Protein backbone atom coordinates (compact mmCIF):
# COMPACT_ATOMS: atom_id res chain seq x y z
CA MET A 1 7.31 5.96 -14.61
CA SER A 2 6.71 7.50 -11.20
CA GLU A 3 5.78 5.52 -8.12
CA HIS A 4 2.31 7.09 -8.31
CA ASP A 5 1.95 5.95 -11.93
CA GLN A 6 3.08 2.43 -11.02
CA GLN A 7 0.67 2.16 -8.12
CA SER A 8 -2.21 3.63 -10.14
CA ALA A 9 -1.56 1.15 -12.96
CA LEU A 10 -1.45 -1.75 -10.50
CA ILE A 11 -4.77 -0.71 -8.93
CA ALA A 12 -6.34 -0.31 -12.40
CA TRP A 13 -5.19 -3.85 -13.26
CA VAL A 14 -6.55 -5.17 -9.95
CA ASP A 15 -9.89 -3.52 -10.69
CA LEU A 16 -9.96 -5.28 -14.07
CA ILE A 17 -9.29 -8.78 -12.74
CA ALA A 18 -11.20 -8.55 -9.44
CA LYS A 19 -14.37 -10.00 -10.99
CA GLN A 20 -12.51 -13.21 -11.89
CA HIS A 21 -10.34 -13.19 -8.75
CA PRO A 22 -12.30 -11.47 -5.94
CA GLU A 23 -9.53 -11.96 -3.37
CA VAL A 24 -7.23 -9.70 -5.41
CA GLY A 25 -9.85 -6.97 -5.08
CA LEU A 26 -9.00 -6.82 -1.38
CA LEU A 27 -5.70 -5.07 -2.21
CA PHE A 28 -5.65 -1.62 -0.64
CA ALA A 29 -3.31 1.32 -0.24
CA ILE A 30 -1.86 2.37 3.08
CA PRO A 31 -1.75 6.19 2.85
CA ASN A 32 1.41 6.56 4.86
CA ALA A 33 3.53 8.66 2.49
CA GLY A 34 4.20 12.35 2.56
CA VAL A 35 4.65 14.97 5.21
CA ARG A 36 1.57 15.81 7.24
CA PRO A 37 2.31 18.76 9.47
CA GLY A 38 0.08 20.33 12.08
CA VAL A 39 -3.20 18.94 13.31
CA GLN A 40 -3.66 16.43 10.49
CA GLY A 41 -0.22 14.93 11.07
CA GLU A 42 -0.76 14.73 14.82
CA TRP A 43 -4.15 13.05 14.39
CA MET A 44 -2.68 10.52 11.99
CA ARG A 45 0.23 9.76 14.34
CA GLN A 46 -2.24 9.28 17.20
CA GLU A 47 -4.18 6.88 14.98
CA GLY A 48 -1.08 4.81 14.23
CA LEU A 49 0.80 6.48 11.35
CA ARG A 50 4.24 4.85 11.27
CA ALA A 51 7.33 5.46 9.20
CA GLY A 52 8.48 2.57 7.04
CA VAL A 53 5.07 0.96 6.48
CA PRO A 54 4.72 -0.47 2.95
CA ASP A 55 2.47 1.11 0.30
CA LEU A 56 -0.03 -1.70 -0.25
CA LEU A 57 -1.49 -4.68 1.58
CA LEU A 58 -3.26 -7.72 0.18
CA PRO A 59 -4.87 -9.36 3.24
CA VAL A 60 -5.24 -12.84 1.75
CA ALA A 61 -3.88 -16.02 3.30
CA ARG A 62 -1.94 -18.35 0.99
CA GLN A 63 0.51 -21.19 1.62
CA GLY A 64 1.00 -20.43 5.30
CA PHE A 65 1.31 -16.64 4.83
CA ARG A 66 -1.37 -14.30 6.19
CA GLY A 67 -1.01 -11.43 3.74
CA PHE A 68 1.26 -9.68 1.30
CA PHE A 69 2.77 -6.22 1.79
CA LEU A 70 4.12 -4.41 -1.26
CA GLU A 71 6.46 -1.40 -1.29
CA LEU A 72 6.84 0.40 -4.60
CA LYS A 73 9.90 2.43 -5.55
CA ALA A 74 10.72 4.44 -8.65
CA GLY A 75 13.64 6.48 -9.87
CA ASP A 76 16.18 7.29 -7.18
CA ASN A 77 13.86 6.30 -4.30
CA THR A 78 15.33 3.68 -2.02
CA LEU A 79 14.11 1.76 0.99
CA SER A 80 14.76 3.39 4.33
CA PRO A 81 16.21 1.38 7.21
CA LYS A 82 12.72 1.45 8.77
């Protein structure tokens, strides 16, 4: 299963349970992956695009934590030092 397939399945599941658990419906993707050359890449860097930012964020406070970042990996993908 690719990282895209994993993330799509997770979002589909979130959409299913969000009516019973509205806070889970706050989960959103951080579109930080991929190479964005030229003007689009420059605009995104000016707006705060950063290497190493996780794929998803759930901005819900629980047990002293203020949110939950999630990084998905599939196949031979590994975490970068960033």
